[in-house]
Short mmCIF file of C-alpha atoms and ligand atoms in Angstrom, two decimals:
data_model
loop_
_atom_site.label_atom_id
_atom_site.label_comp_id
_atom_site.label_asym_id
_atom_site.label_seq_id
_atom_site.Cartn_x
_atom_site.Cartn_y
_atom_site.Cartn_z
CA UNK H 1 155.40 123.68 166.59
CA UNK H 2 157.87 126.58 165.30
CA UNK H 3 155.98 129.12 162.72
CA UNK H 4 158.74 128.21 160.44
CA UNK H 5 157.45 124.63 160.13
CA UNK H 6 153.71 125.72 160.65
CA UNK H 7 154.60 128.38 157.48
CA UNK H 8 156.39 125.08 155.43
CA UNK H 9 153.73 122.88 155.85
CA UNK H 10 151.17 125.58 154.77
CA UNK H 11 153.39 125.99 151.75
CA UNK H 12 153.49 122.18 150.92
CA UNK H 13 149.55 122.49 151.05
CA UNK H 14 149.27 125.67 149.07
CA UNK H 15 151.75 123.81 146.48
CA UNK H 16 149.71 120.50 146.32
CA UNK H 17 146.65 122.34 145.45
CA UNK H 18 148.77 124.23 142.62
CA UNK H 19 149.68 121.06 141.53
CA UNK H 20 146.19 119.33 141.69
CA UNK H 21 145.01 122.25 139.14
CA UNK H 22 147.68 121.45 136.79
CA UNK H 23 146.84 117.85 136.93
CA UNK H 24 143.50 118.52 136.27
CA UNK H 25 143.94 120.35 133.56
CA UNK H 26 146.49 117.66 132.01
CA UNK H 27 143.70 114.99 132.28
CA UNK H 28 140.66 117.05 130.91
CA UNK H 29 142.84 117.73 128.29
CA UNK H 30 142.48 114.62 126.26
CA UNK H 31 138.83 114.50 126.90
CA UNK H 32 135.78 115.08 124.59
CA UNK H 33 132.29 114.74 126.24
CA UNK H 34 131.27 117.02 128.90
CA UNK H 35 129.72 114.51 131.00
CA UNK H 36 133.51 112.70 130.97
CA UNK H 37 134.76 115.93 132.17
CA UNK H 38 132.10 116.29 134.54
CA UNK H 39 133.19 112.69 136.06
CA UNK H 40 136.71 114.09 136.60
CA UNK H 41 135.65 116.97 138.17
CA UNK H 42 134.38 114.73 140.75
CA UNK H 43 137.21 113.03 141.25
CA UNK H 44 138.71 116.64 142.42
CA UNK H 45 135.98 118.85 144.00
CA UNK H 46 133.63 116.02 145.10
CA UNK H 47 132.73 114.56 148.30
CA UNK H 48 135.55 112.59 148.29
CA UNK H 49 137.58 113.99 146.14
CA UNK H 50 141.40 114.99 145.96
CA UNK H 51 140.83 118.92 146.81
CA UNK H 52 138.36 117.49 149.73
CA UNK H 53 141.24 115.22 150.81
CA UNK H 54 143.82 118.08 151.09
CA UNK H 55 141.43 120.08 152.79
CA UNK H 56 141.74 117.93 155.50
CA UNK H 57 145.10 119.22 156.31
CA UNK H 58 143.90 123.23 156.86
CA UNK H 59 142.90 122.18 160.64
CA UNK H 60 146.73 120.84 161.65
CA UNK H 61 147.85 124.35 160.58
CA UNK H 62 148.55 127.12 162.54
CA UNK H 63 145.15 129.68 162.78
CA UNK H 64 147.65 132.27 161.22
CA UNK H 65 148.38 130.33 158.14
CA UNK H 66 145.01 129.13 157.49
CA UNK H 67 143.13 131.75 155.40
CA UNK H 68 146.37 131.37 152.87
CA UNK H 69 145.88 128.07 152.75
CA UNK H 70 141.63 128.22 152.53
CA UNK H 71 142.76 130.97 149.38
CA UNK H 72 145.10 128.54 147.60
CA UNK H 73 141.83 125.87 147.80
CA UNK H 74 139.50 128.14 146.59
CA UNK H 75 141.76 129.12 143.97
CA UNK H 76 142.11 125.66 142.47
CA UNK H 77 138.73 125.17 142.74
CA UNK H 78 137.68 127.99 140.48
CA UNK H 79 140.65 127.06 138.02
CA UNK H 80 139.07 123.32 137.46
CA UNK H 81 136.22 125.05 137.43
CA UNK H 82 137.54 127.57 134.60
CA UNK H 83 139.33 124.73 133.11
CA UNK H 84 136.54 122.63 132.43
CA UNK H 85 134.07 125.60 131.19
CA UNK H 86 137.43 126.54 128.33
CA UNK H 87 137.39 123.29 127.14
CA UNK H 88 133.79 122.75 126.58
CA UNK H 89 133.88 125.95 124.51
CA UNK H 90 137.03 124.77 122.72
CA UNK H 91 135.17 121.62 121.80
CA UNK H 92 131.66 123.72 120.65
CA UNK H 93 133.63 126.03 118.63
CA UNK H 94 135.85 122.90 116.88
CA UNK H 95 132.03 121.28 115.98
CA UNK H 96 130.96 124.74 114.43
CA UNK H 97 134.15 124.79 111.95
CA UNK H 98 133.47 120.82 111.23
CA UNK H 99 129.84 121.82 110.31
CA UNK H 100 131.34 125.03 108.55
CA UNK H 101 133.93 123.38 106.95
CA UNK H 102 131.02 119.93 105.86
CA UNK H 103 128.89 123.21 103.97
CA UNK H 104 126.12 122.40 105.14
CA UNK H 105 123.40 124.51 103.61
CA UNK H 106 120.83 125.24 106.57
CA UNK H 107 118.76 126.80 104.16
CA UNK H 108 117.70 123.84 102.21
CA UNK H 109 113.96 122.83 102.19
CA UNK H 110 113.50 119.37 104.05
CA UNK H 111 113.43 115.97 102.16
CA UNK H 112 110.27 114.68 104.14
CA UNK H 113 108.61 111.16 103.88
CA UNK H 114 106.79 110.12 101.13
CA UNK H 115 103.63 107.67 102.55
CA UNK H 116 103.96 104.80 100.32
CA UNK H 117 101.04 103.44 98.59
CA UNK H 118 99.44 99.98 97.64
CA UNK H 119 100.27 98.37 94.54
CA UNK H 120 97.59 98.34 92.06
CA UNK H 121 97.07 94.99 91.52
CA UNK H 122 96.53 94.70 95.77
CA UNK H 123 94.32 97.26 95.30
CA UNK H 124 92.50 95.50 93.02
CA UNK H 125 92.79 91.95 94.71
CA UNK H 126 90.99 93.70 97.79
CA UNK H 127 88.60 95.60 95.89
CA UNK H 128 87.41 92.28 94.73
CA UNK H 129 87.70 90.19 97.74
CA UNK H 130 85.76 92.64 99.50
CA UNK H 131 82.90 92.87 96.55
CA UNK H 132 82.57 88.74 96.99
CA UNK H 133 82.90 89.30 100.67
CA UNK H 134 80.05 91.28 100.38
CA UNK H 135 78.34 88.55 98.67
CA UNK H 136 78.83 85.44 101.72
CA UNK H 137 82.34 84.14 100.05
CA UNK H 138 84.97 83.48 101.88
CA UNK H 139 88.93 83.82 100.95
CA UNK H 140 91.01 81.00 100.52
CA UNK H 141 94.70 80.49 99.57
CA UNK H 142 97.21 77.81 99.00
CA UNK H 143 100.22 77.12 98.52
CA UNK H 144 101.60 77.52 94.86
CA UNK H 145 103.69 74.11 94.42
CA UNK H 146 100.70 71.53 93.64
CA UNK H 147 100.29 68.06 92.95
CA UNK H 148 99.47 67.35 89.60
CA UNK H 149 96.12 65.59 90.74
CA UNK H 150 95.07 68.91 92.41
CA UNK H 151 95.76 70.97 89.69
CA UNK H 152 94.69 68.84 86.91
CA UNK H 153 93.54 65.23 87.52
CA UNK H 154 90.76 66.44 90.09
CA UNK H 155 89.93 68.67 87.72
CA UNK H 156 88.52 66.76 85.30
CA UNK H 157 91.88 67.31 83.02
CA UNK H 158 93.54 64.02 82.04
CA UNK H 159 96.69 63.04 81.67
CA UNK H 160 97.00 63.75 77.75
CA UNK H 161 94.77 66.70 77.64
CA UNK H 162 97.19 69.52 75.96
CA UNK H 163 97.14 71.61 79.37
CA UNK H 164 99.39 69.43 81.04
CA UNK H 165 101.83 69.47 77.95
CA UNK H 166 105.69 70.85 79.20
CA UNK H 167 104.79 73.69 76.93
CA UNK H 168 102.31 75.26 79.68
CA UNK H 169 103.37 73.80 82.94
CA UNK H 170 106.16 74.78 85.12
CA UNK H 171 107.24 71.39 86.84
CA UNK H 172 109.28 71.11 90.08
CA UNK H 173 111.27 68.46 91.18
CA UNK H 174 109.60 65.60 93.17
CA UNK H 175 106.93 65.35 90.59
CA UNK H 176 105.34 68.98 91.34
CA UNK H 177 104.24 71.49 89.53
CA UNK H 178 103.66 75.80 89.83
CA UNK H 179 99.87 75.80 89.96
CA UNK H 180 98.63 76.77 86.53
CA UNK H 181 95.51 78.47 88.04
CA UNK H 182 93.94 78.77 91.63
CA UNK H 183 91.48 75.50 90.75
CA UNK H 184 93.36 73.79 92.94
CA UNK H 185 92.03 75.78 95.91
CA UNK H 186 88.72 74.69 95.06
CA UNK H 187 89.85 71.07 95.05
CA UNK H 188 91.62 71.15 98.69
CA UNK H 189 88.69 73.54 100.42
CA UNK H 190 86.14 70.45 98.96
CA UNK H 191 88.68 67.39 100.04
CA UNK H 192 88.24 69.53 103.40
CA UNK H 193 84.93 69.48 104.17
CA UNK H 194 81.19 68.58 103.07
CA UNK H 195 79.12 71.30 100.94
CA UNK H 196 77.69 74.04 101.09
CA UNK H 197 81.34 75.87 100.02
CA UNK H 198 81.56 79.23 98.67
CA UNK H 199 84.93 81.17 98.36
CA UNK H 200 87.22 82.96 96.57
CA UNK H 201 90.61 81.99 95.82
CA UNK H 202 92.78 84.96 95.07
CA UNK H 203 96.76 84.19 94.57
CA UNK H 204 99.17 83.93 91.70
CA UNK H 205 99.94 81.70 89.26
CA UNK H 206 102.69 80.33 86.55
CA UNK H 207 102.49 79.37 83.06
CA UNK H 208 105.08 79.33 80.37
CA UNK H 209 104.32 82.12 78.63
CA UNK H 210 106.55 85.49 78.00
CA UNK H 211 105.34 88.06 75.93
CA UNK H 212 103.40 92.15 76.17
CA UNK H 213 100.23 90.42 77.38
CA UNK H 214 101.90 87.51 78.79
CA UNK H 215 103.84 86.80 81.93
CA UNK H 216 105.06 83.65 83.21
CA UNK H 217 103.42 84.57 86.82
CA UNK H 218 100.17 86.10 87.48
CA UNK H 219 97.59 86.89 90.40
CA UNK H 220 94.72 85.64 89.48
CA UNK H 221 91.35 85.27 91.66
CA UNK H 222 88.78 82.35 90.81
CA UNK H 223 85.43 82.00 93.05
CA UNK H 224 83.53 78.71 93.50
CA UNK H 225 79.86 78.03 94.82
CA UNK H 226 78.93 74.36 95.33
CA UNK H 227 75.03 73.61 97.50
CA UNK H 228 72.63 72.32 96.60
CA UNK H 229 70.27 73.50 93.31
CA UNK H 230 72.70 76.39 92.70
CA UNK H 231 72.13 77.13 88.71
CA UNK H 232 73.57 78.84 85.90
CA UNK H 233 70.92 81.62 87.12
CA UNK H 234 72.84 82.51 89.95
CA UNK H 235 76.71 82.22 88.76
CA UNK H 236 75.14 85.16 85.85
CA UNK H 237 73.37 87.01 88.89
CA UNK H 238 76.32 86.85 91.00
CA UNK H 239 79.06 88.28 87.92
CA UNK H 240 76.49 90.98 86.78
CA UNK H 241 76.15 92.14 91.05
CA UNK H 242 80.16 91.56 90.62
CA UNK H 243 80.98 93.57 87.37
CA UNK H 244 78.66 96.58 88.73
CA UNK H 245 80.68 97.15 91.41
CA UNK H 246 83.79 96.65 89.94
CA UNK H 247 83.30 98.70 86.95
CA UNK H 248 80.65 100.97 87.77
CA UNK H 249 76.51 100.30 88.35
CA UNK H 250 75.27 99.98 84.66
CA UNK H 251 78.17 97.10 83.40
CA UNK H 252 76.17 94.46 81.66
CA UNK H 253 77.59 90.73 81.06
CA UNK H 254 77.70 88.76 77.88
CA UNK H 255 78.26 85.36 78.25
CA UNK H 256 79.76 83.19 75.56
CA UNK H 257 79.77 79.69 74.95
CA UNK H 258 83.54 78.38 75.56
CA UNK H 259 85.26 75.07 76.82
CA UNK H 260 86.91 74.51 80.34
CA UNK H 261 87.84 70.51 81.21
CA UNK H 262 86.33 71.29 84.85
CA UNK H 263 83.14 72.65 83.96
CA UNK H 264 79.76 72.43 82.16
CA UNK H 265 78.81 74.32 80.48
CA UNK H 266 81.80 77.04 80.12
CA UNK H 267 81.20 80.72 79.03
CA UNK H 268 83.85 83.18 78.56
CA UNK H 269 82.95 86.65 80.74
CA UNK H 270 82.81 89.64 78.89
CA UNK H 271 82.08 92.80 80.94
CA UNK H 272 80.53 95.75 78.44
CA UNK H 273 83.13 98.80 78.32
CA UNK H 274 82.54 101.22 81.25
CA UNK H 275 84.48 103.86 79.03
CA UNK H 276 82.56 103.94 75.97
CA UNK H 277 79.70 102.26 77.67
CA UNK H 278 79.20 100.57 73.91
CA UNK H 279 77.61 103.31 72.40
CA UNK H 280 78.27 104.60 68.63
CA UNK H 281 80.17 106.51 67.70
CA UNK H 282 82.14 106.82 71.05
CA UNK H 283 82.61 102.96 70.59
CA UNK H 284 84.23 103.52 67.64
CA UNK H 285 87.15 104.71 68.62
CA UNK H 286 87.59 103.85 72.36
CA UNK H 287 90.88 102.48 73.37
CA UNK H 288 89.71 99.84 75.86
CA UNK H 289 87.31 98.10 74.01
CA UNK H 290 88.83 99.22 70.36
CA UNK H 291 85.32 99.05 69.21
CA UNK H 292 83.77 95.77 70.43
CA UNK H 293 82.12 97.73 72.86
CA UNK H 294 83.02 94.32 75.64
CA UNK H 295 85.90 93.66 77.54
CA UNK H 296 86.86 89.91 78.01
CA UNK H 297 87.28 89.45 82.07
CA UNK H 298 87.55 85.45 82.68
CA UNK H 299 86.02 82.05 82.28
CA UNK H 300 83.24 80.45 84.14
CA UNK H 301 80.83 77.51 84.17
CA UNK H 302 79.18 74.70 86.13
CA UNK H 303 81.17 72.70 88.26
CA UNK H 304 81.37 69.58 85.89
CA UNK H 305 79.89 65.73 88.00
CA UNK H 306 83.47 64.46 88.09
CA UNK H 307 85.04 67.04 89.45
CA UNK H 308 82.26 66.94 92.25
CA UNK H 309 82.71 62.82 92.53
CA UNK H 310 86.57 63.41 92.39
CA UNK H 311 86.32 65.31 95.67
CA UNK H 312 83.64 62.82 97.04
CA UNK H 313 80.75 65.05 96.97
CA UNK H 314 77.28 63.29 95.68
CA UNK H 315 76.94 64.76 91.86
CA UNK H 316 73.64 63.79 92.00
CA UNK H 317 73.11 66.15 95.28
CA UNK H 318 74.84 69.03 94.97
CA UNK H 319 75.65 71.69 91.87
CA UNK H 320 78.22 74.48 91.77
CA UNK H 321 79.19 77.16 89.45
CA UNK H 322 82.77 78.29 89.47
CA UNK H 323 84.41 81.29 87.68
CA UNK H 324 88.27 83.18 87.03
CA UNK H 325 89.98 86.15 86.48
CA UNK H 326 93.26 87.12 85.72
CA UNK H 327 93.67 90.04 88.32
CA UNK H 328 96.56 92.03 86.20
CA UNK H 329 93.61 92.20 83.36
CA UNK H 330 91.12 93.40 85.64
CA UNK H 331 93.87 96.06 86.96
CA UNK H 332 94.27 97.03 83.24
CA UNK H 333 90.97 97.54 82.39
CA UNK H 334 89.74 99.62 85.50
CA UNK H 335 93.37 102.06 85.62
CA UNK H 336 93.33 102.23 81.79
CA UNK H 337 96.98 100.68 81.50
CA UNK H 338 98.24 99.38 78.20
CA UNK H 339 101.49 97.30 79.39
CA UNK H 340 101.22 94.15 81.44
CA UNK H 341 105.08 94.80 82.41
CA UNK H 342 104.22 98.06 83.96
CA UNK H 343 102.59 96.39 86.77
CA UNK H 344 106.29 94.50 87.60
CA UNK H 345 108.58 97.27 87.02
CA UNK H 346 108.49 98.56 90.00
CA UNK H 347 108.84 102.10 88.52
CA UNK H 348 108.10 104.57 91.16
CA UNK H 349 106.79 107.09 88.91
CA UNK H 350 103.71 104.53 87.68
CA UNK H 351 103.30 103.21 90.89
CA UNK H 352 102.50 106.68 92.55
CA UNK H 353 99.80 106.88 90.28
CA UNK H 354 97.95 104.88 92.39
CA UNK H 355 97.26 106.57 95.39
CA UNK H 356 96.05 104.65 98.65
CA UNK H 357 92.62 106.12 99.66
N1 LIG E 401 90.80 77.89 85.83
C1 LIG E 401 90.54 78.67 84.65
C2 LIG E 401 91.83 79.31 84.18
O1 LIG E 401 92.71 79.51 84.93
C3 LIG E 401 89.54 79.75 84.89
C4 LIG E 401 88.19 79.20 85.18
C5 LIG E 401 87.82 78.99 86.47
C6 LIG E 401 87.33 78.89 84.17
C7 LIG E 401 86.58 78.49 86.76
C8 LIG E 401 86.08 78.38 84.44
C9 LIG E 401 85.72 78.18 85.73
O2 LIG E 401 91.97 79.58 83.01
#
C-alpha cells in the first residue's frame, strides 16, 4: 500500500461521512415528530447504522490517516446531532406562532363541568317509591302498549263505557292500545301470582288530551294492596302515612265520594295545602290551593269483586284497596310550578332549579 492510495481512500471515507450528514439532513427535513426523527437518527448513529457501517473502514487505513478519518466521523455525528436538535426548535417555534396567530387568550377563566341533576318529576317518582317502599310495596312496571282487556275489560270497564271511546284512547295497530293508566300493572302482577300483592306501579301514560294542564303523556304512579280483610281503614291510613311524608308531617286527607269502573267505593284524594296549611286568612289568598285550603292528588277505592274474579282471585276471600296519582301534579304541587309544559321543555334554566341532593 502507497500513502497516496492509503491518503485516497481516507479521503473517500472522510467524503462519505460528509455526504451521510447531508443526507441526513435532506431526510429529517420533511419530518414533523421528534420521535420520527429520533428513528432516523438510528438509522445513522445506531448500532447498526450507516456512520457505524463506515466506521468499519478506519481499521484498513493507514495508522497515519486514521485520526483524520476518526475527526470526519465525529464530525458528522455531532452535525446529525445538531441537525436534529435545529429542527425540533424550528418545529416548537412554528407551534408558538400557530397558537399566536389562533389568539388564544390564556387568560380566560375555565369553562368547567356542570354536574347535571335529576329531573323533577324522577325526583319525585323516587321520593314516592321510596315512601311506599318504606311501607312493604314493591315496584312494578310494564310495558306501555296494552291489550285492551288489561287496560279496560279486566278492569271492570266494558266495552261501551265512555273511557274506551276514540276520544280518550290512543290505539295502535294490531288491536292495541297506549295504556290509559298504570291499572294494567295491577292486572298482570295478579294474572301472575296468588294474593297477598302489594305494589306500586310507577310509569307513564297516554290519553288524548292537549292543553296547560293537559298532556297527551304522563308519569303517573298507582299502588294496589289485595290480602285478605284489608279495609277502607287501611287504604286512608296508608295515604295519610303517604301525604305526611310527601308534603310535610301535619298533611291531613279528605276523602270524597267519586266513581272509578274498577273500584268500590271510589274517593277522590285531596291532600290539605302544606303552604297555607288551610288557615284564614293565609288561605285566602294562597296560590296553591287558591283558597280551598285542599289540593286534589288522585283517585282511590276498593278493589271492586270483578276485577278480583277477572284475575281469578276468590272475591269472597280476599279485599284490596287500590289508589293513583298523576306524578307531574304531585311535582307541581310540592316545587310550586304553575305550567305542566315546564316539566317537558327541557329548559336548562328550570331544570337547574332542581338540584340533586
Ligand atoms: N286508574 C285511575 C286513573 O288513572 C286512578 C285510580 C287508580 C283510581 C286506582 C282509583 C283507584 O285515573
Amino acid at each position: 500500500m502507497t500513502p497516496n492510495e492509503g491518503t485516497s481512500a481516507a479521503q473517500d471515507l472522510i467524503s462519505a461521512f460528509e455526504r451521510l450528514t447531508a443526507e441526513f439532513a435532506a431526510e429529517i427535513a420533511s419530518l414533523s415528530s421528534e420521535q420520527d426523527m429520533r428513528a432516523v437518527q438510528a438509522r445513522y448513529l445506531g448500532k447498526k447504522g450507516k456512520a457505524t457501517e463506515l466506521m468499519k473502514g478506519l481499521g484498513r487505513l493507514a495508522p497515519a490517516d486514521r485520526p483524520a478519518v476518526g475527526e470526519s466521523a465525529n464530525r458528522a455525528r455531532a452535525a446529525i446531532e445538531q441537525a436534529v436538535q435545529s429542527r425540533l426548535h424550528d418545529l416548537a417555534g412554528a407551534d408558538l406562532a400557530a397558537d399566536l396567530e389562533r389568539k388564544i387568550d390564556v387568560t380566560l377563566p375555565g369553562r368547567g363541568r356542570r354536574a347535571g341533576t335529576l329531573h323533577p318529576l324522577t325526583r319525585v317518582r323516587l321520593e314516592i317509591e321510596q315512601i311506599f317502599h318504606g311501607m312493604g310495596f314493591e315496584v312494578r312496571t310494564g310495558p306501555w302498549i296494552e291489550t285492551e282487556w288489561n287496560n279496560f275489560d279486566a278492569l271492570n270497564t266494558p266495552a261501551d263505557h265512555p273511557a274506551r271511546d276514540m276520544q280518550d284512547t290512543f290505539y295502535v295497530e294490531g288491536g292495541f292500545i297506549l295504556r290509559s293508566h298504570t291499572s294494567p300493572v295491577q292486572i298482570r302482577t295478579m294474572l301472575a301470582g296468588p294474593p297477598p300483592v302489594k305494589i306500586i306501579a310507577p310509569g307513564n301514560v297516554f290519553r288524548r288530551d292537549d292543553d296547560a294542564t293537559h298532556t297527551p303523556m304522563f308519569p303517573q304512579c298507582e299502588g294496589l294492596h289485595v290480602d285478605r280483610n284489608v279495609s277502607f281503614e287501611d287504604l286512608k291510613a296508608t295515604l295519610i302515612a303517604f301525604v305526611q311524608r310527601f308534603f310535610g308531617p301535619d298533611t291531613q286527607i279528605r276523602l270524597r265520594p267519586s266513581f272509578f269502573p274498577f273500584t268500590e267505593p271510589s274517593a277522590e284524594v285531596d291532600a290539605s295545602c302544606f303552604l297555607c296549611e288551610g288557615k284564614q286568612p293565609a288561605r285566602s289568598t294562597c296560590r296553591l290551593c287558591k283558597g280551598t285550603g285542599w289540593l286534589e292528588i288522585g283517585g282511590s277505592g276498593m278493589v271492586h269483586p270483578n276485577v278480583l274474579a277477572a284475575v281469578g282471585y276468590d272475591k269472597y276471600d280476599v279485599t284490596g284497596f287500590a289508589f293513583g296519582m298523576g306524578l307531574s301534579r304531585m311535582a307541581m304541587l310540592k316545587y310550586g310550578v304553575s305550567d305542566l309544559r315546564l316539566f317537558y321543555e327541557n329548559d336548562l334554566r328550570f331544570l337547574r332549579q332542581f338540584p340533586t341532593s
